[in-house]
Amino acid sequence: MSTSQKLRELLAGSEIIVIPGVYDCLSAKLVEKTGFPVAATSGFGIAASTLGLPDYGFLTATEMFYSVGRITQSINIPLIADCDTGYGNALNVMRTVKDAVQIGLAGIILEDQEWPKKCGHFEGKRVISMQEHAGKIRAAVDARGDSGLVIIARTDARAPLGLEAAIERGKSYINAGADVLFIEAPQSVAELKIIADSFPDVPLVANIVEGGKTPEITTAELQSLGFKIVFFPLTALMVVTEVMGNCFQHLKQQGSTANLSGLMRFQDFQNLMGVPEYLQVEKEYQE
């Protein structure tokens, strides 16, 4: 069974799908080991970890697929990739979709911001016309062929145009063939409920960015409202950044890693990376 088929089975189930954001192969392997059924890349996470830059449209399609392609090879669970705007018009979206299918992605997110885009929880976002993005969604659906790639249509219209316009766009994108709808950055529980009530038969995404614009309610509450997917796109990266900063600060001050809290045992790290298995294979070919 392909990863896109696995994702579609999960979407057809009764439970909300909790999906952590990953930004490299190591974070993806930890998500899989922990037992999550799906992982998702964050554009901000990959921009920050590979370029040291914010989510301001600096990441190119080539850079994104280079990182995401390696991640897909490192895990066996479905991976959803944040593909920003599709990196251009409908023709560019078609190439983006074909590349996504080729590297084995289970799903992609395509948003309706103008390029260069911004993080969905930043100020100053601008969106293209509803008609143009609906055309890009149709192009994506055509380009995926019979691959089963899940198309997640995202609208960032809530901030510049208001919630009513975002809902109107959502309906247009679903009519264009999107499998899942992602209305970014609703600003209250009441807005989340309005979105859910507006799309009773559509799989919906909630995106929880700690400190962002959307209220940080529980996954159980989101499921009761009617949401199907909840992304935590930056949680792991922000935790790792904090811990890494503390580690370097400790080393700078103490000149040693003695008494450093949160340090993983080297043997456990080797096990996570599959070192014992690789040693065994190496031994087989030496005899």
C-alpha atoms as an extended CHARMM CRD file, in Angstrom:
* protein
*
       287  EXT
         1         1  MET       CA              0.0000000000        0.0000000000        0.0000000000  PROA      1               0.0000000000
         2         2  SER       CA              1.3450000000        3.4310000000       -0.9330000000  PROA      2               0.0000000000
         3         3  THR       CA              1.7860000000        6.1230000000        1.6890000000  PROA      3               0.0000000000
         4         4  SER       CA             -0.9240000000        8.2180000000        0.0260000000  PROA      4               0.0000000000
         5         5  GLN       CA             -3.3480000000        5.2940000000        0.3680000000  PROA      5               0.0000000000
         6         6  LYS       CA             -2.3920000000        4.9690000000        4.0450000000  PROA      6               0.0000000000
         7         7  LEU       CA             -3.1210000000        8.6560000000        4.5310000000  PROA      7               0.0000000000
         8         8  ARG       CA             -6.4680000000        8.3300000000        2.7880000000  PROA      8               0.0000000000
         9         9  GLU       CA             -7.4000000000        5.4400000000        5.0890000000  PROA      9               0.0000000000
        10        10  LEU       CA             -6.6010000000        7.5960000000        8.1070000000  PROA      10              0.0000000000
        11        11  LEU       CA             -8.6970000000       10.4310000000        6.6910000000  PROA      11              0.0000000000
        12        12  ALA       CA            -11.6010000000        8.0070000000        6.3160000000  PROA      12              0.0000000000
        13        13  GLY       CA            -11.3410000000        6.9400000000        9.9670000000  PROA      13              0.0000000000
        14        14  SER       CA            -13.2390000000        8.3680000000       12.9050000000  PROA      14              0.0000000000
        15        15  GLU       CA            -10.3250000000        9.7730000000       14.9140000000  PROA      15              0.0000000000
        16        16  ILE       CA             -8.6160000000       13.1270000000       14.5420000000  PROA      16              0.0000000000
        17        17  ILE       CA             -5.0810000000       12.7910000000       13.1500000000  PROA      17              0.0000000000
        18        18  VAL       CA             -2.4180000000       14.4730000000       15.2640000000  PROA      18              0.0000000000
        19        19  ILE       CA              0.5470000000       15.3090000000       13.0240000000  PROA      19              0.0000000000
        20        20  PRO       CA              3.8400000000       16.6950000000       14.3840000000  PROA      20              0.0000000000
        21        21  GLY       CA              5.9310000000       18.9630000000       12.2050000000  PROA      21              0.0000000000
        22        22  VAL       CA              9.3820000000       17.6960000000       11.2250000000  PROA      22              0.0000000000
        23        23  TYR       CA             12.3130000000       19.5100000000        9.6540000000  PROA      23              0.0000000000
        24        24  ASP       CA             14.9130000000       16.7900000000        8.9950000000  PROA      24              0.0000000000
        25        25  CYS       CA             15.3840000000       13.0160000000        8.9190000000  PROA      25              0.0000000000
        26        26  LEU       CA             16.1840000000       12.7500000000       12.6230000000  PROA      26              0.0000000000
        27        27  SER       CA             13.0110000000       14.5130000000       13.7390000000  PROA      27              0.0000000000
        28        28  ALA       CA             10.9840000000       12.3960000000       11.2930000000  PROA      28              0.0000000000
        29        29  LYS       CA             12.4740000000        9.1490000000       12.6190000000  PROA      29              0.0000000000
        30        30  LEU       CA             11.5920000000       10.1910000000       16.1700000000  PROA      30              0.0000000000
        31        31  VAL       CA              7.9950000000       10.9080000000       15.1200000000  PROA      31              0.0000000000
        32        32  GLU       CA              7.7580000000        7.4520000000       13.5560000000  PROA      32              0.0000000000
        33        33  LYS       CA              9.3840000000        5.7500000000       16.5540000000  PROA      33              0.0000000000
        34        34  THR       CA              6.9670000000        7.4790000000       18.9250000000  PROA      34              0.0000000000
        35        35  GLY       CA              4.0580000000        5.9310000000       17.0390000000  PROA      35              0.0000000000
        36        36  PHE       CA              2.5190000000        8.8230000000       15.1630000000  PROA      36              0.0000000000
        37        37  PRO       CA              0.8760000000        7.5710000000       11.9360000000  PROA      37              0.0000000000
        38        38  VAL       CA              1.8010000000       10.6350000000        9.8370000000  PROA      38              0.0000000000
        39        39  ALA       CA              4.4820000000       13.3330000000        9.7920000000  PROA      39              0.0000000000
        40        40  ALA       CA              4.4790000000       16.6950000000        8.0540000000  PROA      40              0.0000000000
        41        41  THR       CA              7.2120000000       19.0780000000        7.0250000000  PROA      41              0.0000000000
        42        42  SER       CA              6.9600000000       22.7350000000        7.9430000000  PROA      42              0.0000000000
        43        43  GLY       CA              8.1720000000       25.3300000000        5.4780000000  PROA      43              0.0000000000
        44        44  PHE       CA              9.3310000000       27.4610000000        8.3970000000  PROA      44              0.0000000000
        45        45  GLY       CA             11.0870000000       24.4620000000        9.9420000000  PROA      45              0.0000000000
        46        46  ILE       CA             13.0150000000       23.6170000000        6.7980000000  PROA      46              0.0000000000
        47        47  ALA       CA             13.8580000000       27.2610000000        6.0560000000  PROA      47              0.0000000000
        48        48  ALA       CA             15.1480000000       27.7250000000        9.5970000000  PROA      48              0.0000000000
        49        49  SER       CA             17.0820000000       24.4500000000        9.7970000000  PROA      49              0.0000000000
        50        50  THR       CA             18.6130000000       24.4810000000        6.3080000000  PROA      50              0.0000000000
        51        51  LEU       CA             19.0130000000       28.2050000000        5.6040000000  PROA      51              0.0000000000
        52        52  GLY       CA             18.8880000000       29.8250000000        9.0210000000  PROA      52              0.0000000000
        53        53  LEU       CA             16.1630000000       32.1090000000        7.6520000000  PROA      53              0.0000000000
        54        54  PRO       CA             12.5150000000       32.8090000000        8.5140000000  PROA      54              0.0000000000
        55        55  ASP       CA              9.4940000000       31.6700000000        6.5160000000  PROA      55              0.0000000000
        56        56  TYR       CA              9.5310000000       34.6130000000        4.1030000000  PROA      56              0.0000000000
        57        57  GLY       CA              9.6450000000       32.8030000000        0.7730000000  PROA      57              0.0000000000
        58        58  PHE       CA             13.4150000000       32.3260000000        0.8340000000  PROA      58              0.0000000000
        59        59  LEU       CA             13.1270000000       28.5460000000        0.3850000000  PROA      59              0.0000000000
        60        60  THR       CA             13.1640000000       27.4480000000       -3.2670000000  PROA      60              0.0000000000
        61        61  ALA       CA             11.3990000000       24.4000000000       -4.6630000000  PROA      61              0.0000000000
        62        62  THR       CA             14.7520000000       22.7070000000       -5.2770000000  PROA      62              0.0000000000
        63        63  GLU       CA             15.8650000000       23.2450000000       -1.6800000000  PROA      63              0.0000000000
        64        64  MET       CA             12.5350000000       22.0920000000       -0.3070000000  PROA      64              0.0000000000
        65        65  PHE       CA             12.4170000000       18.8890000000       -2.3630000000  PROA      65              0.0000000000
        66        66  TYR       CA             16.0520000000       18.1240000000       -1.5390000000  PROA      66              0.0000000000
        67        67  SER       CA             15.2050000000       18.1130000000        2.1660000000  PROA      67              0.0000000000
        68        68  VAL       CA             11.7940000000       16.4850000000        1.8520000000  PROA      68              0.0000000000
        69        69  GLY       CA             13.0710000000       13.7690000000       -0.4910000000  PROA      69              0.0000000000
        70        70  ARG       CA             15.6180000000       12.6700000000        2.0850000000  PROA      70              0.0000000000
        71        71  ILE       CA             12.9700000000       12.6370000000        4.7970000000  PROA      71              0.0000000000
        72        72  THR       CA             10.6490000000       10.3970000000        2.7780000000  PROA      72              0.0000000000
        73        73  GLN       CA             13.4900000000        7.8890000000        2.3940000000  PROA      73              0.0000000000
        74        74  SER       CA             14.1790000000        7.8340000000        6.1450000000  PROA      74              0.0000000000
        75        75  ILE       CA             10.6980000000        6.7970000000        7.3220000000  PROA      75              0.0000000000
        76        76  ASN       CA              7.9190000000        4.3940000000        6.4070000000  PROA      76              0.0000000000
        77        77  ILE       CA              4.9350000000        6.4510000000        7.5600000000  PROA      77              0.0000000000
        78        78  PRO       CA              3.1480000000        8.9200000000        5.2590000000  PROA      78              0.0000000000
        79        79  LEU       CA              4.7200000000       12.3610000000        4.9270000000  PROA      79              0.0000000000
        80        80  ILE       CA              2.8230000000       15.5420000000        4.0680000000  PROA      80              0.0000000000
        81        81  ALA       CA              4.9270000000       18.3900000000        2.6680000000  PROA      81              0.0000000000
        82        82  ASP       CA              4.2930000000       22.1020000000        2.9120000000  PROA      82              0.0000000000
        83        83  CYS       CA              4.7550000000       23.1600000000       -0.7100000000  PROA      83              0.0000000000
        84        84  ASP       CA              4.0000000000       26.8360000000       -0.1120000000  PROA      84              0.0000000000
        85        85  THR       CA              2.2900000000       28.3360000000       -3.1840000000  PROA      85              0.0000000000
        86        86  GLY       CA              3.4270000000       25.5620000000       -5.5260000000  PROA      86              0.0000000000
        87        87  TYR       CA              6.2680000000       27.9290000000       -6.5420000000  PROA      87              0.0000000000
        88        88  GLY       CA              4.4580000000       29.7740000000       -9.2810000000  PROA      88              0.0000000000
        89        89  ASN       CA              1.3780000000       29.5350000000      -11.4800000000  PROA      89              0.0000000000
        90        90  ALA       CA             -0.6570000000       26.4820000000      -12.4700000000  PROA      90              0.0000000000
        91        91  LEU       CA              2.1380000000       25.1700000000      -14.6880000000  PROA      91              0.0000000000
        92        92  ASN       CA              4.6330000000       25.3720000000      -11.8250000000  PROA      92              0.0000000000
        93        93  VAL       CA              2.1230000000       23.6490000000       -9.5510000000  PROA      93              0.0000000000
        94        94  MET       CA              1.8770000000       20.7590000000      -12.0090000000  PROA      94              0.0000000000
        95        95  ARG       CA              5.6230000000       20.2480000000      -11.8910000000  PROA      95              0.0000000000
        96        96  THR       CA              5.5920000000       20.5350000000       -8.1010000000  PROA      96              0.0000000000
        97        97  VAL       CA              2.9330000000       17.8210000000       -7.8960000000  PROA      97              0.0000000000
        98        98  LYS       CA              4.7990000000       15.5100000000      -10.2660000000  PROA      98              0.0000000000
        99        99  ASP       CA              7.9760000000       15.9340000000       -8.2120000000  PROA      99              0.0000000000
       100       100  ALA       CA              5.9920000000       15.2320000000       -5.0360000000  PROA      100             0.0000000000
       101       101  VAL       CA              4.6250000000       11.9990000000       -6.4900000000  PROA      101             0.0000000000
       102       102  GLN       CA              8.0640000000       10.9450000000       -7.7250000000  PROA      102             0.0000000000
       103       103  ILE       CA              9.6740000000       11.1970000000       -4.2790000000  PROA      103             0.0000000000
       104       104  GLY       CA              6.8240000000        9.3530000000       -2.5680000000  PROA      104             0.0000000000
       105       105  LEU       CA              4.9960000000       12.0610000000       -0.6660000000  PROA      105             0.0000000000
       106       106  ALA       CA              1.5660000000       11.1480000000        0.6970000000  PROA      106             0.0000000000
       107       107  GLY       CA              0.1680000000       14.6740000000        0.5450000000  PROA      107             0.0000000000
       108       108  ILE       CA              1.0320000000       18.2910000000       -0.1480000000  PROA      108             0.0000000000
       109       109  ILE       CA             -0.2400000000       21.6600000000        1.0610000000  PROA      109             0.0000000000
       110       110  LEU       CA             -0.8150000000       24.4200000000       -1.5050000000  PROA      110             0.0000000000
       111       111  GLU       CA             -1.6450000000       27.9200000000       -0.2860000000  PROA      111             0.0000000000
       112       112  ASP       CA             -3.1380000000       30.9950000000       -1.9250000000  PROA      112             0.0000000000
       113       113  GLN       CA             -0.6340000000       33.6320000000       -0.8260000000  PROA      113             0.0000000000
       114       114  GLU       CA              1.1980000000       35.8960000000       -3.2030000000  PROA      114             0.0000000000
       115       115  TRP       CA              4.8600000000       34.9970000000       -3.7120000000  PROA      115             0.0000000000
       116       116  PRO       CA              7.0370000000       35.5750000000       -1.8000000000  PROA      116             0.0000000000
       117       117  LYS       CA              4.8160000000       34.0930000000        0.8760000000  PROA      117             0.0000000000
       118       118  LYS       CA              5.0560000000       34.4220000000        4.6600000000  PROA      118             0.0000000000
       119       119  CYS       CA              4.4400000000       32.2160000000        7.6530000000  PROA      119             0.0000000000
       120       120  GLY       CA              0.6950000000       31.9220000000        8.1610000000  PROA      120             0.0000000000
       121       121  HSD       CA              0.9430000000       33.5430000000       11.5900000000  PROA      121             0.0000000000
       122       122  PHE       CA              2.9330000000       36.5860000000       10.4300000000  PROA      122             0.0000000000
       123       123  GLU       CA              1.4760000000       40.0170000000        9.6730000000  PROA      123             0.0000000000
       124       124  GLY       CA              1.2930000000       41.5160000000        6.2020000000  PROA      124             0.0000000000
       125       125  LYS       CA              0.1330000000       38.4990000000        4.1880000000  PROA      125             0.0000000000
       126       126  ARG       CA             -1.3530000000       39.0260000000        0.7300000000  PROA      126             0.0000000000
       127       127  VAL       CA             -3.3610000000       36.5320000000       -1.3280000000  PROA      127             0.0000000000
       128       128  ILE       CA             -3.8900000000       35.9080000000       -5.0180000000  PROA      128             0.0000000000
       129       129  SER       CA             -7.3990000000       35.8320000000       -6.4680000000  PROA      129             0.0000000000
       130       130  MET       CA             -9.7090000000       32.9980000000       -5.5150000000  PROA      130             0.0000000000
       131       131  GLN       CA            -10.1140000000       32.0810000000       -9.1820000000  PROA      131             0.0000000000
       132       132  GLU       CA             -6.3650000000       31.7920000000       -9.7290000000  PROA      132             0.0000000000
       133       133  HSD       CA             -5.8310000000       29.4940000000       -6.7640000000  PROA      133             0.0000000000
       134       134  ALA       CA             -8.8400000000       27.3550000000       -7.6820000000  PROA      134             0.0000000000
       135       135  GLY       CA             -7.1770000000       26.9120000000      -11.0640000000  PROA      135             0.0000000000
       136       136  LYS       CA             -3.9410000000       25.8810000000       -9.3680000000  PROA      136             0.0000000000
       137       137  ILE       CA             -5.8480000000       23.2860000000       -7.3150000000  PROA      137             0.0000000000
       138       138  ARG       CA             -7.4390000000       21.9090000000      -10.5010000000  PROA      138             0.0000000000
       139       139  ALA       CA             -3.9870000000       21.7180000000      -12.0770000000  PROA      139             0.0000000000
       140       140  ALA       CA             -2.6760000000       19.8370000000       -9.0370000000  PROA      140             0.0000000000
       141       141  VAL       CA             -5.5330000000       17.3330000000       -9.1790000000  PROA      141             0.0000000000
       142       142  ASP       CA             -4.8960000000       16.7020000000      -12.8770000000  PROA      142             0.0000000000
       143       143  ALA       CA             -1.1260000000       16.4070000000      -12.4200000000  PROA      143             0.0000000000
       144       144  ARG       CA             -1.3250000000       13.7940000000       -9.6590000000  PROA      144             0.0000000000
       145       145  GLY       CA             -2.9530000000       11.3010000000      -12.0450000000  PROA      145             0.0000000000
       146       146  ASP       CA             -3.7900000000        8.0140000000      -10.3540000000  PROA      146             0.0000000000
       147       147  SER       CA             -1.1190000000        8.4110000000       -7.6470000000  PROA      147             0.0000000000
       148       148  GLY       CA             -3.6210000000        9.1590000000       -4.8930000000  PROA      148             0.0000000000
       149       149  LEU       CA             -1.5690000000       12.1310000000       -3.6630000000  PROA      149             0.0000000000
       150       150  VAL       CA             -3.6790000000       14.0220000000       -1.1090000000  PROA      150             0.0000000000
       151       151  ILE       CA             -4.1460000000       17.6750000000       -2.0530000000  PROA      151             0.0000000000
       152       152  ILE       CA             -4.5940000000       20.0030000000        0.9330000000  PROA      152             0.0000000000
       153       153  ALA       CA             -5.8250000000       23.4280000000       -0.1230000000  PROA      153             0.0000000000
       154       154  ARG       CA             -4.8390000000       26.2220000000        2.2380000000  PROA      154             0.0000000000
       155       155  THR       CA             -6.1870000000       29.7500000000        2.3030000000  PROA      155             0.0000000000
       156       156  ASP       CA             -4.5170000000       32.6120000000        4.1480000000  PROA      156             0.0000000000
       157       157  ALA       CA             -7.3800000000       34.9970000000        3.4340000000  PROA      157             0.0000000000
       158       158  ARG       CA             -8.5570000000       35.2560000000        7.0580000000  PROA      158             0.0000000000
       159       159  ALA       CA             -6.0250000000       37.9700000000        7.9240000000  PROA      159             0.0000000000
       160       160  PRO       CA             -6.2180000000       40.2670000000        4.8620000000  PROA      160             0.0000000000
       161       161  LEU       CA             -9.8460000000       39.6920000000        3.8090000000  PROA      161             0.0000000000
       162       162  GLY       CA            -11.7400000000       38.2960000000        6.8090000000  PROA      162             0.0000000000
       163       163  LEU       CA            -13.2480000000       34.9820000000        7.8080000000  PROA      163             0.0000000000
       164       164  GLU       CA            -16.2190000000       35.1390000000        5.4330000000  PROA      164             0.0000000000
       165       165  ALA       CA            -13.9080000000       35.5270000000        2.4370000000  PROA      165             0.0000000000
       166       166  ALA       CA            -11.7290000000       32.6690000000        3.6910000000  PROA      166             0.0000000000
       167       167  ILE       CA            -14.7690000000       30.3880000000        3.9040000000  PROA      167             0.0000000000
       168       168  GLU       CA            -15.8740000000       31.3890000000        0.4040000000  PROA      168             0.0000000000
       169       169  ARG       CA            -12.4040000000       30.5420000000       -0.8800000000  PROA      169             0.0000000000
       170       170  GLY       CA            -12.4680000000       27.2210000000        0.9510000000  PROA      170             0.0000000000
       171       171  LYS       CA            -15.6670000000       26.2140000000       -0.8170000000  PROA      171             0.0000000000
       172       172  SER       CA            -14.1490000000       27.1630000000       -4.1610000000  PROA      172             0.0000000000
       173       173  TYR       CA            -11.0110000000       25.0970000000       -3.5260000000  PROA      173             0.0000000000
       174       174  ILE       CA            -12.9900000000       22.0400000000       -2.4530000000  PROA      174             0.0000000000
       175       175  ASN       CA            -15.1320000000       22.3690000000       -5.5930000000  PROA      175             0.0000000000
       176       176  ALA       CA            -11.8840000000       22.4960000000       -7.5820000000  PROA      176             0.0000000000
       177       177  GLY       CA            -10.9870000000       19.0370000000       -6.2810000000  PROA      177             0.0000000000
       178       178  ALA       CA             -8.9750000000       19.5040000000       -3.0840000000  PROA      178             0.0000000000
       179       179  ASP       CA             -9.2390000000       16.5700000000       -0.6730000000  PROA      179             0.0000000000
       180       180  VAL       CA             -8.6870000000       18.5380000000        2.5410000000  PROA      180             0.0000000000
       181       181  LEU       CA             -9.2500000000       22.1790000000        3.5130000000  PROA      181             0.0000000000
       182       182  PHE       CA             -6.8780000000       24.2680000000        5.6210000000  PROA      182             0.0000000000
       183       183  ILE       CA             -8.1130000000       27.7310000000        6.6450000000  PROA      183             0.0000000000
       184       184  GLU       CA             -5.0280000000       29.2420000000        8.2440000000  PROA      184             0.0000000000
       185       185  ALA       CA             -4.9290000000       31.2760000000       11.4650000000  PROA      185             0.0000000000
       186       186  PRO       CA             -8.5090000000       31.5650000000       12.7270000000  PROA      186             0.0000000000
       187       187  GLN       CA             -8.3110000000       33.7820000000       15.7800000000  PROA      187             0.0000000000
       188       188  SER       CA            -10.8130000000       32.3230000000       18.2570000000  PROA      188             0.0000000000
       189       189  VAL       CA            -12.6750000000       29.1640000000       19.1920000000  PROA      189             0.0000000000
       190       190  ALA       CA            -15.7850000000       30.8070000000       17.7730000000  PROA      190             0.0000000000
       191       191  GLU       CA            -14.0670000000       31.1570000000       14.4010000000  PROA      191             0.0000000000
       192       192  LEU       CA            -12.9430000000       27.5280000000       14.5080000000  PROA      192             0.0000000000
       193       193  LYS       CA            -16.5680000000       26.5180000000       15.1030000000  PROA      193             0.0000000000
       194       194  ILE       CA            -17.8330000000       28.6680000000       12.2290000000  PROA      194             0.0000000000
       195       195  ILE       CA            -15.3020000000       27.0110000000        9.9080000000  PROA      195             0.0000000000
       196       196  ALA       CA            -16.2990000000       23.5220000000       11.0550000000  PROA      196             0.0000000000
       197       197  ASP       CA            -20.0200000000       24.2940000000       10.7170000000  PROA      197             0.0000000000
       198       198  SER       CA            -19.4160000000       25.6440000000        7.2000000000  PROA      198             0.0000000000
       199       199  PHE       CA            -17.7960000000       22.3990000000        6.0180000000  PROA      199             0.0000000000
       200       200  PRO       CA            -19.5700000000       19.4850000000        7.7400000000  PROA      200             0.0000000000
       201       201  ASP       CA            -18.4850000000       16.9060000000        5.1540000000  PROA      201             0.0000000000
       202       202  VAL       CA            -14.9370000000       18.1180000000        4.4070000000  PROA      202             0.0000000000
       203       203  PRO       CA            -11.7550000000       17.0030000000        6.2260000000  PROA      203             0.0000000000
       204       204  LEU       CA            -10.4940000000       20.1430000000        7.9570000000  PROA      204             0.0000000000
       205       205  VAL       CA             -7.0570000000       21.1660000000        9.2370000000  PROA      205             0.0000000000
       206       206  ALA       CA             -6.2970000000       23.0810000000       12.4140000000  PROA      206             0.0000000000
       207       207  ASN       CA             -2.7740000000       24.4620000000       12.7100000000  PROA      207             0.0000000000
       208       208  ILE       CA             -1.4730000000       25.0490000000       16.2400000000  PROA      208             0.0000000000
       209       209  VAL       CA              1.5480000000       27.3500000000       16.4580000000  PROA      209             0.0000000000
       210       210  GLU       CA              2.3880000000       27.9880000000       20.0900000000  PROA      210             0.0000000000
       211       211  GLY       CA              2.2770000000       31.7520000000       20.5190000000  PROA      211             0.0000000000
       212       212  GLY       CA              0.5350000000       32.1550000000       17.1550000000  PROA      212             0.0000000000
       213       213  LYS       CA             -2.9050000000       33.4640000000       16.2510000000  PROA      213             0.0000000000
       214       214  THR       CA             -4.9970000000       30.3000000000       16.6580000000  PROA      214             0.0000000000
       215       215  PRO       CA             -6.0980000000       29.3710000000       20.2130000000  PROA      215             0.0000000000
       216       216  GLU       CA             -4.2410000000       26.3880000000       21.6500000000  PROA      216             0.0000000000
       217       217  ILE       CA             -7.1830000000       24.1290000000       22.4490000000  PROA      217             0.0000000000
       218       218  THR       CA             -6.8810000000       20.3690000000       22.8780000000  PROA      218             0.0000000000
       219       219  THR       CA             -7.1030000000       17.8420000000       20.0800000000  PROA      219             0.0000000000
       220       220  ALA       CA            -10.2030000000       16.3970000000       21.7350000000  PROA      220             0.0000000000
       221       221  GLU       CA            -11.8600000000       19.8130000000       21.5650000000  PROA      221             0.0000000000
       222       222  LEU       CA            -10.8480000000       20.1880000000       17.9210000000  PROA      222             0.0000000000
       223       223  GLN       CA            -12.3160000000       16.7800000000       17.1130000000  PROA      223             0.0000000000
       224       224  SER       CA            -15.5600000000       17.6720000000       18.8750000000  PROA      224             0.0000000000
       225       225  LEU       CA            -15.7480000000       20.8110000000       16.7350000000  PROA      225             0.0000000000
       226       226  GLY       CA            -15.3320000000       18.6980000000       13.5850000000  PROA      226             0.0000000000
       227       227  PHE       CA            -11.6690000000       18.9940000000       12.6100000000  PROA      227             0.0000000000
       228       228  LYS       CA             -9.9040000000       15.9780000000       11.0770000000  PROA      228             0.0000000000
       229       229  ILE       CA             -6.2100000000       16.9820000000       11.1880000000  PROA      229             0.0000000000
       230       230  VAL       CA             -4.2670000000       19.0130000000       13.7130000000  PROA      230             0.0000000000
       231       231  PHE       CA             -0.7510000000       20.0960000000       12.8010000000  PROA      231             0.0000000000
       232       232  PHE       CA              1.8540000000       21.0710000000       15.3830000000  PROA      232             0.0000000000
       233       233  PRO       CA              4.3110000000       22.4200000000       12.8030000000  PROA      233             0.0000000000
       234       234  LEU       CA              6.9550000000       24.1440000000       14.9390000000  PROA      234             0.0000000000
       235       235  THR       CA              6.6070000000       22.5490000000       18.3720000000  PROA      235             0.0000000000
       236       236  ALA       CA              9.5500000000       20.1540000000       18.0840000000  PROA      236             0.0000000000
       237       237  LEU       CA             11.8220000000       22.6990000000       16.4120000000  PROA      237             0.0000000000
       238       238  MET       CA             11.1620000000       25.3150000000       19.0860000000  PROA      238             0.0000000000
       239       239  VAL       CA             11.7540000000       22.7840000000       21.8710000000  PROA      239             0.0000000000
       240       240  VAL       CA             14.9860000000       21.5740000000       20.2560000000  PROA      240             0.0000000000
       241       241  THR       CA             16.1640000000       25.1520000000       19.7230000000  PROA      241             0.0000000000
       242       242  GLU       CA             15.5970000000       25.9610000000       23.3950000000  PROA      242             0.0000000000
       243       243  VAL       CA             17.3500000000       22.7890000000       24.5930000000  PROA      243             0.0000000000
       244       244  MET       CA             20.2580000000       23.2510000000       22.1830000000  PROA      244             0.0000000000
       245       245  GLY       CA             20.7130000000       26.8410000000       23.2930000000  PROA      245             0.0000000000
       246       246  ASN       CA             20.7800000000       25.7370000000       26.9280000000  PROA      246             0.0000000000
       247       247  CYS       CA             23.2960000000       23.0140000000       26.0530000000  PROA      247             0.0000000000
       248       248  PHE       CA             25.6860000000       25.4540000000       24.4070000000  PROA      248             0.0000000000
       249       249  GLN       CA             25.2420000000       27.9420000000       27.2390000000  PROA      249             0.0000000000
       250       250  HSD       CA             26.0790000000       25.2120000000       29.7830000000  PROA      250             0.0000000000
       251       251  LEU       CA             29.1680000000       24.1770000000       27.8290000000  PROA      251             0.0000000000
       252       252  LYS       CA             30.3150000000       27.7860000000       27.4470000000  PROA      252             0.0000000000
       253       253  GLN       CA             29.9170000000       28.5140000000       31.1450000000  PROA      253             0.0000000000
       254       254  GLN       CA             31.1050000000       25.1950000000       32.5940000000  PROA      254             0.0000000000
       255       255  GLY       CA             33.6470000000       24.1380000000       29.9860000000  PROA      255             0.0000000000
       256       256  SER       CA             32.2390000000       20.6210000000       30.3540000000  PROA      256             0.0000000000
       257       257  THR       CA             29.0580000000       18.6220000000       29.7460000000  PROA      257             0.0000000000
       258       258  ALA       CA             29.0990000000       17.2290000000       33.2860000000  PROA      258             0.0000000000
       259       259  ASN       CA             25.6600000000       17.5130000000       34.9300000000  PROA      259             0.0000000000
       260       260  LEU       CA             24.0880000000       18.5350000000       31.6120000000  PROA      260             0.0000000000
       261       261  SER       CA             20.3900000000       17.7090000000       31.8240000000  PROA      261             0.0000000000
       262       262  GLY       CA             18.5050000000       16.0580000000       28.9900000000  PROA      262             0.0000000000
       263       263  LEU       CA             21.5410000000       14.4310000000       27.3880000000  PROA      263             0.0000000000
       264       264  MET       CA             20.6810000000       11.2680000000       25.4580000000  PROA      264             0.0000000000
       265       265  ARG       CA             22.8880000000        8.2460000000       26.0320000000  PROA      265             0.0000000000
       266       266  PHE       CA             25.2410000000        7.5970000000       23.1120000000  PROA      266             0.0000000000
       267       267  GLN       CA             24.1120000000        3.9540000000       23.0050000000  PROA      267             0.0000000000
       268       268  ASP       CA             20.4760000000        5.0160000000       22.6860000000  PROA      268             0.0000000000
       269       269  PHE       CA             21.3860000000        7.3680000000       19.8460000000  PROA      269             0.0000000000
       270       270  GLN       CA             23.2050000000        4.5480000000       18.0610000000  PROA      270             0.0000000000
       271       271  ASN       CA             20.1600000000        2.3300000000       18.4370000000  PROA      271             0.0000000000
       272       272  LEU       CA             17.8930000000        5.0250000000       17.0100000000  PROA      272             0.0000000000
       273       273  MET       CA             20.1700000000        5.3160000000       13.9840000000  PROA      273             0.0000000000
       274       274  GLY       CA             20.1910000000        1.5320000000       13.4760000000  PROA      274             0.0000000000
       275       275  VAL       CA             23.9080000000        1.1020000000       14.1570000000  PROA      275             0.0000000000
       276       276  PRO       CA             23.5600000000       -2.5110000000       15.4690000000  PROA      276             0.0000000000
       277       277  GLU       CA             21.7510000000       -3.5560000000       12.2860000000  PROA      277             0.0000000000
       278       278  TYR       CA             24.3340000000       -1.9090000000       10.0420000000  PROA      278             0.0000000000
       279       279  LEU       CA             27.1590000000       -3.5690000000       11.9810000000  PROA      279             0.0000000000
       280       280  GLN       CA             25.5000000000       -6.9410000000       11.4560000000  PROA      280             0.0000000000
       281       281  VAL       CA             25.1060000000       -6.3900000000        7.7200000000  PROA      281             0.0000000000
       282       282  GLU       CA             28.7010000000       -5.2090000000        7.4760000000  PROA      282             0.0000000000
       283       283  LYS       CA             29.8360000000       -8.3580000000        9.2940000000  PROA      283             0.0000000000
       284       284  GLU       CA             27.9270000000      -10.6050000000        6.8910000000  PROA      284             0.0000000000
       285       285  TYR       CA             29.7980000000       -9.2030000000        3.9170000000  PROA      285             0.0000000000
       286       286  GLN       CA             33.1680000000       -9.5130000000        5.6160000000  PROA      286             0.0000000000
       287       287  GLU       CA             32.9030000000      -13.2610000000        6.1890000000  PROA      287             0.0000000000
